[in-house]
Amino acid sequence: MLWNLHKTEKLKTRVGNIRLVLLVAVIFFVLCLIFSLNRYYSFYASFDQGIFNQLFWNSIQGRLFESSLSSSLSTNVAHNKEVAEVFYKHLGQHFNPIFLLWLPLYALFPSSVTLLVLQVTLVTAAGLVLYVLARQYLEPALARMITVSFYSANAVIGPTLSNFHDISATPLFVFALLLAMEKRRWWVFGVFAVMLLAVREDSGVALFSIGFYLIISKRYPRIGLAVCISSFSYMLLLTETIMPSFSQDVSQRMMIERFGNYASGKEATPLEIIWAIVSNPFRLLEQVFSPWLKKIRYLIAHWLPLAFVPAISTAAWATAGFPILYIFLQRGQSPLGITIRYAMPVVPGLFYGAIIWWSQHPKAFKPSFRRLWVGCICASVFFSFTSNPNRTFDFLIPYSIKPWVYVSLPQQWHHVGQFRSLLAQIPSYASVSASTYIIPHLSSRREIIRLPALELRNDAREVIKVDYAIADLWQLQQYAPAFKSDRAEEQELIQLIDRLTTNQEYGIIGFEDGVILLKKSATSKEEASSAWLAFRKEVG
């Protein structure tokens, strides 16, 4: 009788913990989806959202991985000043065969919104798998805290609220892979290892780190060695042979932009960069620790939601060490952004390392530490909000204090309502050039490019000028007082419009609330032209 009562109480506790985890997951899903959709529909989603939507749209038309928007970022356009091509294969920049898995869903719901829903779903599912993984070692209360920490991490919230990106599936695949390892389901482990490698060309770094952990922990050294060899070989095969068959972006753009400080010329293969790094250990150490303050802050942001446990967990350093090293070796400040997608591959290793540490120190889970942990979780959520990831919360907090830059939610939606009629005037089959924040909404088409570019190469291999050009100058006007880049882009577009209308190459056929629509070889409408000139005079 007592045994049955104890069993019933234990079952109730387990169900209560699962319900709490599901509640937190639902809250995360709903809030992230609401904010993501608001960001998209208020025209704050940006260029990458357009790239990935066009990739999926072209792929369901039978033109796998082709994108004129991706072409505009290629080395041929960026460095050689060539014209973007509609038949350019994105696989030369990033190798993402995992997209084929999501393609049937997009075919059912061919919209940029589908990708945003998919991204939030993948990250939410990762947290649920993490809970199951944690339960392999920990009591429900600890597993629950780790799961809540995941949904509260800035490195999870920020990338989830960004444009759709290829790395969003990484936490789910890594957690599933680790869970399969714990249960010794090696065929499942192999499936998720392959899926992880299919995310993109550098996702093998995270897999390599897991293999490294299996070796040094002496748990499964042979499997770990096989994982390290296969992941490293796959990355080299991709970047040295397969991707260069599509374009020269790896050696002429990607390697130089990220690791140009190790290169001796204007291009370098991954093998050349690796050799340059390992052959100069002093420069390696300097790059890892400099600038040391920013890198310490980066690590602290990762450790915060877990109450800094990964900092003292050898398993965390092993399973997340190589993704961290990969980021630290890159030049520039963008890789150190905790709210952008590059932070996501670091997350699974840190959380798994925390699980291992807690399994070895369960007595440390005292009431005093629980209070500290809850405070760290709250602080992480607070910083996730105040960091305003990807301008998601512009309608809630000012983007700049001095000078004052703030656009309220009513202002955002009023502006959108004012110029939607202009978008409706652009036929779905027409070629178009658009400013950054309009591109995602027009990207379900074959021929699209970003202003100020007006030319692209079509399927007939002919260079053409786009039929329509549309620019949102109002949004640039709001942020120009605080940001030189927005001010420079605003002036560049104004000068372009002046030139195009003066030589009558394009005519102004619509102007609403700072958004201008031009059509090739058209006569400017008097009302639209007058509104443009009044706005032109206002901005100076």
XYZ file of C-alpha atoms in Angstrom, residues 48 68 124 127 136 196 203 287 320 375 397 442 454 495 538:
15
model
C 19.112 36.901 -45.683
C 20.042 35.827 -57.884
C 11.566 24.671 -29.589
C 14.696 22.191 -25.954
C 19.365 10.307 -18.708
C 24.243 17.566 -38.856
C 28.765 22.155 -39.115
C 44.103 35.540 -32.100
C 31.948 23.058 -27.266
C 18.609 34.996 -10.966
C 12.815 50.094 -26.769
C 9.255 40.178 -53.143
C 19.689 47.403 -61.470
C 21.225 60.132 -55.966
C 12.559 67.485 -46.826
